[in-house]
Coordinates of C-alpha atoms in Angstrom, one line a residue:
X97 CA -152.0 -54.2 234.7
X98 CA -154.6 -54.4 238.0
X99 CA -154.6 -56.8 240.4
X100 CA -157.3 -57.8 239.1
X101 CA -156.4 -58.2 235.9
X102 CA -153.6 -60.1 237.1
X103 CA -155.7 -62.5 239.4
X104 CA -158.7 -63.1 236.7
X105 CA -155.6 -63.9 233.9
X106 CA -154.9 -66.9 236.0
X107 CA -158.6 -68.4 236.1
X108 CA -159.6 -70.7 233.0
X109 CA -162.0 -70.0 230.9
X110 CA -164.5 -72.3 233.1
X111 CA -163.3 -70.9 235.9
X112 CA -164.2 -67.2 234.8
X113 CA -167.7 -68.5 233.6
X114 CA -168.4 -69.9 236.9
X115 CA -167.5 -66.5 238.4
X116 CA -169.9 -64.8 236.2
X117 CA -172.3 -67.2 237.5
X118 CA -172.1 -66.4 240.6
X119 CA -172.0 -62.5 240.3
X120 CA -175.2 -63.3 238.5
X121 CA -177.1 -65.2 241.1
X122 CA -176.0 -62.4 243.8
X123 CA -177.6 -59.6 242.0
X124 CA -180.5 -61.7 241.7
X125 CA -180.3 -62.9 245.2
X126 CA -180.5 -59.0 246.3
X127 CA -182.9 -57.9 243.8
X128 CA -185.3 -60.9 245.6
X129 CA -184.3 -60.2 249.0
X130 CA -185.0 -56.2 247.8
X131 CA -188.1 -57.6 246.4
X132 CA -189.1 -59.2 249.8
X133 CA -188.1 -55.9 251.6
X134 CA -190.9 -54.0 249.8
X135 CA -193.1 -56.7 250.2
X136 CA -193.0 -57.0 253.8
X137 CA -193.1 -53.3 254.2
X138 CA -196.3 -53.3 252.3
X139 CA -197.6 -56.1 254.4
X140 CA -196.7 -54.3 257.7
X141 CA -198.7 -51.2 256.4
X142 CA -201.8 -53.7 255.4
X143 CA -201.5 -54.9 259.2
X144 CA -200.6 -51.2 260.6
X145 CA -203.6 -50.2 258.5
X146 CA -206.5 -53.6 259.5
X147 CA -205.0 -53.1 263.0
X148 CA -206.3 -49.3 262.6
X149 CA -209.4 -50.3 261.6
X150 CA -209.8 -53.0 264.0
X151 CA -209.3 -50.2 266.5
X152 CA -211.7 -47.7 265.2
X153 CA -214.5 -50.5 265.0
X154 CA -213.8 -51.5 268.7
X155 CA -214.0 -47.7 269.2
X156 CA -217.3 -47.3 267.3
X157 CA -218.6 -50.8 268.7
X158 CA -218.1 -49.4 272.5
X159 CA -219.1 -46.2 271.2
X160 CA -222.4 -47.3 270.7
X161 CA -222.1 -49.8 273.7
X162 CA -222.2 -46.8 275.8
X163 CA -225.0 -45.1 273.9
X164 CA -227.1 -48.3 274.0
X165 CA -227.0 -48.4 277.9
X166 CA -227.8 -44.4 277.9
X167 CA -230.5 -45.3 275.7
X168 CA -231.7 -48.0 278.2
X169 CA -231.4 -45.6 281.1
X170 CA -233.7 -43.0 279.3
X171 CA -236.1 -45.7 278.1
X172 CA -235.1 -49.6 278.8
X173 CA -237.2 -51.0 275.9
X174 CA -235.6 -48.5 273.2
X175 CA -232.2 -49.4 274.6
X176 CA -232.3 -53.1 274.2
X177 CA -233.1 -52.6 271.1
X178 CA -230.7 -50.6 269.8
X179 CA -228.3 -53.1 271.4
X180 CA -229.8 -55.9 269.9
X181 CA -230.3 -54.4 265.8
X182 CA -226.4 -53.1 266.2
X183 CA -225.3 -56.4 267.4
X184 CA -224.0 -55.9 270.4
X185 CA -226.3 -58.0 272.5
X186 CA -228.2 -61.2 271.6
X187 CA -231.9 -60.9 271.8
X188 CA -232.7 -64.1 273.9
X189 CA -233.8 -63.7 277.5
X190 CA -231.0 -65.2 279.0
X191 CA -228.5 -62.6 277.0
X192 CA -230.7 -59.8 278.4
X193 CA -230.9 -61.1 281.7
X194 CA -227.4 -61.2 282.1
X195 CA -226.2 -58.1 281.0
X196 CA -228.6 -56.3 283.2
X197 CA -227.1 -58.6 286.0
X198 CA -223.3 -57.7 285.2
X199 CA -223.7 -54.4 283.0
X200 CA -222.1 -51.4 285.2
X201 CA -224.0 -48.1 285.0
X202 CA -227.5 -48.7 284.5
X203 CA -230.2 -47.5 286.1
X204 CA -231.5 -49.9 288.8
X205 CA -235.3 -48.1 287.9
X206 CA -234.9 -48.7 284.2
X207 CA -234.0 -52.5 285.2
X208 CA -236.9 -53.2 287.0
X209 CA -239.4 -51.7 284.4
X210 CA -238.0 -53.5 282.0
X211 CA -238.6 -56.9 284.0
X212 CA -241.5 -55.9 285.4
X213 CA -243.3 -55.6 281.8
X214 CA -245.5 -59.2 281.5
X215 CA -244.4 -59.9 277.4
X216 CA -243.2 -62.8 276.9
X217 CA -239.4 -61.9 276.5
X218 CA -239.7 -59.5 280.0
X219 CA -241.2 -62.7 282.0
X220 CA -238.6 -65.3 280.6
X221 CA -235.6 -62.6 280.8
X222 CA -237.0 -61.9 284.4
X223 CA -236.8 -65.4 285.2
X224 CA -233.1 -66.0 283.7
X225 CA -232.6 -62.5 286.0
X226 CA -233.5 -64.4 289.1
X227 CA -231.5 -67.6 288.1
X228 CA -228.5 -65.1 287.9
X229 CA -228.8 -64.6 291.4
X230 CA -227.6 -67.3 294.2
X231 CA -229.3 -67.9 297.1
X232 CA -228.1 -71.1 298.8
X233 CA -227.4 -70.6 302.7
X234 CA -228.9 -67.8 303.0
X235 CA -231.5 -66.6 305.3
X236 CA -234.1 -64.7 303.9
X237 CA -233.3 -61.4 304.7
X238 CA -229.3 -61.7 303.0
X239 CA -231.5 -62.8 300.3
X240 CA -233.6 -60.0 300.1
X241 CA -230.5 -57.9 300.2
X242 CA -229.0 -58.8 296.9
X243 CA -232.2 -59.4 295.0
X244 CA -233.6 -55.7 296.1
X245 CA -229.9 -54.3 295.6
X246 CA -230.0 -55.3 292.1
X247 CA -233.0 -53.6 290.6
X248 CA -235.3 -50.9 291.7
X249 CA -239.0 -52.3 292.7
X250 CA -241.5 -51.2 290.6
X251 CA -244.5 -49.5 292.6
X252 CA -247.1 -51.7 289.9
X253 CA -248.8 -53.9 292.3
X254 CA -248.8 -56.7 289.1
X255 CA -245.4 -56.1 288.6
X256 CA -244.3 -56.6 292.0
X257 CA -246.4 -59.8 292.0
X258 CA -244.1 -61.5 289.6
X259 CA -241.1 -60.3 290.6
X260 CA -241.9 -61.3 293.9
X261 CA -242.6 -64.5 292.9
X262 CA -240.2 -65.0 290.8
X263 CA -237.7 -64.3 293.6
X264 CA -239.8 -67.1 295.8
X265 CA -239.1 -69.7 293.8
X266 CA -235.7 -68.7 293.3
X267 CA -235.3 -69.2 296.5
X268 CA -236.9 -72.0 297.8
X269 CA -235.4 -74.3 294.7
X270 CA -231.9 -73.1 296.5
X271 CA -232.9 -73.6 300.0
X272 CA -235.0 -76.7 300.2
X273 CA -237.5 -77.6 303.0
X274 CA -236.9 -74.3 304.6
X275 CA -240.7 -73.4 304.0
X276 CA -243.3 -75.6 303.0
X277 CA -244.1 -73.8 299.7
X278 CA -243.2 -70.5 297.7
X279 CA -246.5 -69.1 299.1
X280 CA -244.9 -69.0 302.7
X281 CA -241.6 -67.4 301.1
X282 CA -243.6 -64.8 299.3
X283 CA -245.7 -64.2 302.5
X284 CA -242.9 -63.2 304.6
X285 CA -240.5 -61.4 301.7
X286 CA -243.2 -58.9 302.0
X287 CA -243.9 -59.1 305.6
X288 CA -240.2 -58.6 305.9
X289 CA -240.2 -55.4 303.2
X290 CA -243.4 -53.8 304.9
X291 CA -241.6 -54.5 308.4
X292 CA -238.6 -52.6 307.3
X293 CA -241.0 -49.4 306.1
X294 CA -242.1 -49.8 309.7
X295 CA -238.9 -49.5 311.5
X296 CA -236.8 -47.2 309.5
X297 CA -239.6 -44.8 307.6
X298 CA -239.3 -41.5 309.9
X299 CA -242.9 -40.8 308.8
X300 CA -244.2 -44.3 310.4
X301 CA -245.0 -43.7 314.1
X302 CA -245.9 -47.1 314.5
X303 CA -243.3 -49.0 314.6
X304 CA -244.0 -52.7 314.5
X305 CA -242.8 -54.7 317.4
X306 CA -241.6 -58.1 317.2
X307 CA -244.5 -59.5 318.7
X308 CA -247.1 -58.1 316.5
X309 CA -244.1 -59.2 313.4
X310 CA -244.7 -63.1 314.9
X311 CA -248.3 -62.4 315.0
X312 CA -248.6 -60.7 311.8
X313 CA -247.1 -64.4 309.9
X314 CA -249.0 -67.5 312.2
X315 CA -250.5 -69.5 309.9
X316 CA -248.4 -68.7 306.8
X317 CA -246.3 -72.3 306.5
X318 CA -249.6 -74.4 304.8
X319 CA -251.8 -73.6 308.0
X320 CA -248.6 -73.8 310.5
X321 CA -246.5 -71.4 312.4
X322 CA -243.0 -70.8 311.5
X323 CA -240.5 -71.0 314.2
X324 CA -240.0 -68.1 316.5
X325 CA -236.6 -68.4 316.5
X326 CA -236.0 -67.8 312.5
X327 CA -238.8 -64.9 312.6
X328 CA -237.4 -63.3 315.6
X329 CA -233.4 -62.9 313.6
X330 CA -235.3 -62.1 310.6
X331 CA -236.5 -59.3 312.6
X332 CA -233.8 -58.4 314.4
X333 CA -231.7 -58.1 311.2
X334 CA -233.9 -55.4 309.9
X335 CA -234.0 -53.9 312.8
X336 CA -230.1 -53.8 312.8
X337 CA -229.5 -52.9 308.9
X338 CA -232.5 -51.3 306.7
X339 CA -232.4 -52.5 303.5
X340 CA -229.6 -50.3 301.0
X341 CA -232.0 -48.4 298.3
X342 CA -229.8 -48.4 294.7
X343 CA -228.6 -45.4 294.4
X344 CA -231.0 -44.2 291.5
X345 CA -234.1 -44.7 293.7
X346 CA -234.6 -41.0 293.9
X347 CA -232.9 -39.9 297.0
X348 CA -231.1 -37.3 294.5
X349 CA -234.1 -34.2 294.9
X350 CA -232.6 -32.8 291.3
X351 CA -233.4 -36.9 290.1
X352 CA -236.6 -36.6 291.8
X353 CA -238.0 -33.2 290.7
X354 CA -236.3 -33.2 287.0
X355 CA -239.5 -34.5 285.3
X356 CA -242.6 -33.9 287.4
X357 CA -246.0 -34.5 286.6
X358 CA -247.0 -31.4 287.6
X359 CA -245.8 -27.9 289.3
X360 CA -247.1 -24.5 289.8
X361 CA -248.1 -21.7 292.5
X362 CA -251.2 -22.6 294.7
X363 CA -252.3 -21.2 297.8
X364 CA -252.1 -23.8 300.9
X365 CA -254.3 -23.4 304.1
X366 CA -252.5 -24.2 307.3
X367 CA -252.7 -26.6 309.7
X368 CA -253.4 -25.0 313.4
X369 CA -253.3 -21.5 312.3
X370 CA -255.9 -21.3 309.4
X371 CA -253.9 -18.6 307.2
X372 CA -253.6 -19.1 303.3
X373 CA -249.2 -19.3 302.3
X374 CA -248.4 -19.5 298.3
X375 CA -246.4 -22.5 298.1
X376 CA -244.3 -24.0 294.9
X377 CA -246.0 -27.3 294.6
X378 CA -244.6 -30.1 292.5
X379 CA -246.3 -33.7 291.7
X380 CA -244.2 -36.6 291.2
X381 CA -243.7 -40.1 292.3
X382 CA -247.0 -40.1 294.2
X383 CA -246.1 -37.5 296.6
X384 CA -247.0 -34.1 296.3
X385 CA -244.3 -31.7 297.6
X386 CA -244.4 -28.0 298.7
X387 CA -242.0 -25.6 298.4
X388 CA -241.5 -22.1 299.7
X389 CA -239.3 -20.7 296.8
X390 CA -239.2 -22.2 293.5
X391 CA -235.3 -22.2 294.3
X392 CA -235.5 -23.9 297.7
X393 CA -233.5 -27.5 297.2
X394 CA -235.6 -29.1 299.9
X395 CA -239.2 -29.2 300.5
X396 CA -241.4 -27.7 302.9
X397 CA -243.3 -30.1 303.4
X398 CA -243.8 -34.1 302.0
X399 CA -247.7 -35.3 301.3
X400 CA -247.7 -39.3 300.3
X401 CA -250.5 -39.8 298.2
X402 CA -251.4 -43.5 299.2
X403 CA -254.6 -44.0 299.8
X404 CA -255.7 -40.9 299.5
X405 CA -258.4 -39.1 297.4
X406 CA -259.1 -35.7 296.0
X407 CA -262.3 -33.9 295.2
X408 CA -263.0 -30.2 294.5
X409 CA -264.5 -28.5 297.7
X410 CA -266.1 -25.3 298.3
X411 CA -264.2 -23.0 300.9
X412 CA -265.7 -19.2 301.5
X413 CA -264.3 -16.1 299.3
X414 CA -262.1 -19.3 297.5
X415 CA -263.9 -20.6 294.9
X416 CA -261.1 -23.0 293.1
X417 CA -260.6 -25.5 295.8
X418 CA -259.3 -28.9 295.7
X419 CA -259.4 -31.2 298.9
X420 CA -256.5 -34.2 299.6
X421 CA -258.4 -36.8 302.8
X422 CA -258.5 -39.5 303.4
X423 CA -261.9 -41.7 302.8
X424 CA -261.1 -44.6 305.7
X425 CA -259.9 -42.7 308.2
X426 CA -262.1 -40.0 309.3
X427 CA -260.4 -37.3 312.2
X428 CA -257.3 -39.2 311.8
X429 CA -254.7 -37.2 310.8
X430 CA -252.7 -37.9 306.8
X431 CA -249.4 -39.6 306.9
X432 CA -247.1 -36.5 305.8
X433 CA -244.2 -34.5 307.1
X434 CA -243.1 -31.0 307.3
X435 CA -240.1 -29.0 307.6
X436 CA -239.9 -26.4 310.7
X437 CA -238.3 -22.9 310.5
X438 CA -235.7 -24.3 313.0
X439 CA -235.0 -27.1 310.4
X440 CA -236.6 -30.3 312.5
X441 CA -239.0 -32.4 310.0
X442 CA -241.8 -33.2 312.0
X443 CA -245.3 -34.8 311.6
X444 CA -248.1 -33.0 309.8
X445 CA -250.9 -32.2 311.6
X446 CA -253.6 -31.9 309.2
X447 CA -256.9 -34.6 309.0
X448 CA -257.2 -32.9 305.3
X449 CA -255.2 -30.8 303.1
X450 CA -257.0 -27.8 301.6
X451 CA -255.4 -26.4 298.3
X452 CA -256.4 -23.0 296.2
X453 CA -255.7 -22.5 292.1
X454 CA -256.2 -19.5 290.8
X455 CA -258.7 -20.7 288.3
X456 CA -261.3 -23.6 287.7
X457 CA -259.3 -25.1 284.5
X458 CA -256.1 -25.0 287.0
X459 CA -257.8 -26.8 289.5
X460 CA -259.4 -29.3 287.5
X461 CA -256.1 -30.3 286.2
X462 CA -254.2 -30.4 289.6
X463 CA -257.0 -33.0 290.5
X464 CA -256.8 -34.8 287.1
X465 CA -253.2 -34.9 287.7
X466 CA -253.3 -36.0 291.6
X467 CA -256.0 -38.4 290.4
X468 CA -253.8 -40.2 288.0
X469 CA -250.7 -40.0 290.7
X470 CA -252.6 -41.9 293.3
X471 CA -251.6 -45.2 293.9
X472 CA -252.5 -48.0 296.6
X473 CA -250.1 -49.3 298.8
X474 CA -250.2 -52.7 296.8
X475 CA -247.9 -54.8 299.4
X476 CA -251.1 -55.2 301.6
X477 CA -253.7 -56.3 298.8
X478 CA -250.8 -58.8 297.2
X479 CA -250.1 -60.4 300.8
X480 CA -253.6 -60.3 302.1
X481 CA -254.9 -62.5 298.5
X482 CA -251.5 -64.7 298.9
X483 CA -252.7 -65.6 303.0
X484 CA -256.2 -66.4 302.3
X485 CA -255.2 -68.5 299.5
X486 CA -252.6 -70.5 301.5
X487 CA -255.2 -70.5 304.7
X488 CA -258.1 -71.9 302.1
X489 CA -255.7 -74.6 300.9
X490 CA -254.0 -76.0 304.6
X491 CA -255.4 -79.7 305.6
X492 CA -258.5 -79.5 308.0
X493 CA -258.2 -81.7 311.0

């Protein structure tokens, strides 16, 4: 006879039932608790597996974040959209505005074509753009600074007319009674931007003095003078620190020839020594550029196109000619630069630039193409309408 035996021989019949009882409830109390084992397994899988998912959406989702702003970069209107039908940016101006305010890594030159566009959405994301920005106690110049820091200007003279103005009244609702009305702010923020082409452009021989920068803005406060003293540190702060380009402007030479409007082989005549030199020449950004080599990393020489104009001209034994002068300034010579043998990048010397093809069709497009490139200086026009308006409209004594 067992232990066992000898042990359950002394319980009572009620006793042994009661035992049987609970032997019963433990099985089933481990078959539950087995029960909930596999139940929270499975539940940790469920969460293992949403938590996977969750990841690979947040994946995807910055995935095509960072296509989006790529897509911006290459073409800003294309990328907001994408952005937008994907859901990863609302499509109201002020969502735009700020996340080409805060968004890292895009282009400063896709920014400002994208606010400089005059729909509807562009003007009221531009103005939520310039609401981002915070101008209180600062002069105008540190204002400058940020705004032009945070977009590339356009070169569209009615683009740069909103913006501008936009960025006036920006500043003047943040700095009250520091001029008399946004006309006088947008007077000198191009005075000032003009000034600093003077001072720190190597190809401007002129440099402006601050005399002729006082002169330059009497009048400009409703009919009144500003103070010396603010114009002369507006002046000198220029003249201390230019004003940072973003980084994307195009200093990059690969940036700036990738996608020209035009390139080829023409023949170039020379300056002092009249002798015809085949030179690599590539349109793009309104300059046309010169090269010696088609390999060369720098140019030869550097023609700004401003103001100019081109015709076809007849030149002896050279019958595909194309002329770059300059219509207002006759035996003046063109704003341009040139690259020596000894590496110095010195003035041009030429009063006109005379250019061969090699056939009439070639020539006819280089001057189509130069044609189309051609752009006026549009700061002068903008601030010369803005002066006369705010000279038309100060009191008469």
């Amino acid at each position: 006879m067992t232990d066992c035996q000898m042990v359950s021989s002394d319980f009572t019949a009620a006793e042994k039932m009661e035992i049987e009882s609970i032997k019963t409830y433990k099985k089933n109390l481990l078959d539950d608790i087995q029960k909930l084992k596999m139940e929270i397994d499975s539940i940790m899988a469920d969460v293992l597996t949403f938590e996977s998912a969750e990841e690979t959406k947040t994946e995807e989702k910055s995935k095509q974040f960072s296509n989006g702003k790529k897509k911006f970069n290459m073409d800003p209107r294309k990328g907001i959209n994408y952005l937008v039908e994907n859901k990863l940016l609302d499509g109201d101006a002020p969502s735009i505005a700020d996340f080409l305010y805060k968004e890292e890594g895009l282009n400063k030159t896709a920014i400002g074509e994208f606010l400089g566009d005059r729909e509807e959405l562009h003007l009221q994301t531009l103005k939520a753009f310039v609401e981002l920005h915070e101008f209180s106690d600062l002069n105008l110049v540190q204002a400058l600074r940020q705004f032009l820091w945070s977009f590339r200007l356009p070169g569209e003279a009615q683009k740069i007319d909103r913006m501008m103005e936009a960025f006036a009244t920006r500043y003047c609702d943040c700095n009250i009674n520091v001029f008399q009305s946004t006309d006088t702010c947008y007077i000198l923020s191009f005075a000032i931007i003009m000034l600093n082409t003077s001072l720190h452009n190597p190809n401007v021989k002129d440099k402006t003095p601050l005399e002729r920068f006082i002169s330059m803005n009497r009048g400009i406060n409703n009919g009144e003078d500003l103070p010396t003293d603010l114009l002369s540190k507006l002046f000198e702060s220029i003249r201390n620190e230019p004003f940072k380009i973003p980084e994307d402007d195009g200093n990059d030479l690969t940036h700036t020839f990738f996608n020209p409007d035009r390139e080829g082989w023409l023949l170039k005549l020379g300056g002092r020594v009249k002798t015809w030199k085949r030179r690599w020449f590539i349109l793009t950004d309104s300059c046309l550029y010169y090269f010696e080599f088609t390999t060369d990393k720098e140019p030869r020489g550097i023609i700004p196109l401003e103001n100019l104009c081109v015709r076809e001209v007849p030149y002896p034994r050279k019958p595909f000619c194309l002329e770059l002068y300059n219509p207002n300034s006759r035996g003046q010579k063109i704003k341009a630069c040139k690259t020596e043998t000894d590496g110095r990048v010195v003035e041009g010397k030429h009063q006109s630039y005379t250019i061969c093809a090699a056939g009439a069709e070639e020539r006819d497009s280089w001057i189509e193409a130069i044609r189309a490139s051609i752009t006026k200086d549009p700061f002068y026009d903008l601030v010369s309408v803005r002066k006369k308006k705010v000279i038309n409209q100060a009191p008469q004594d």
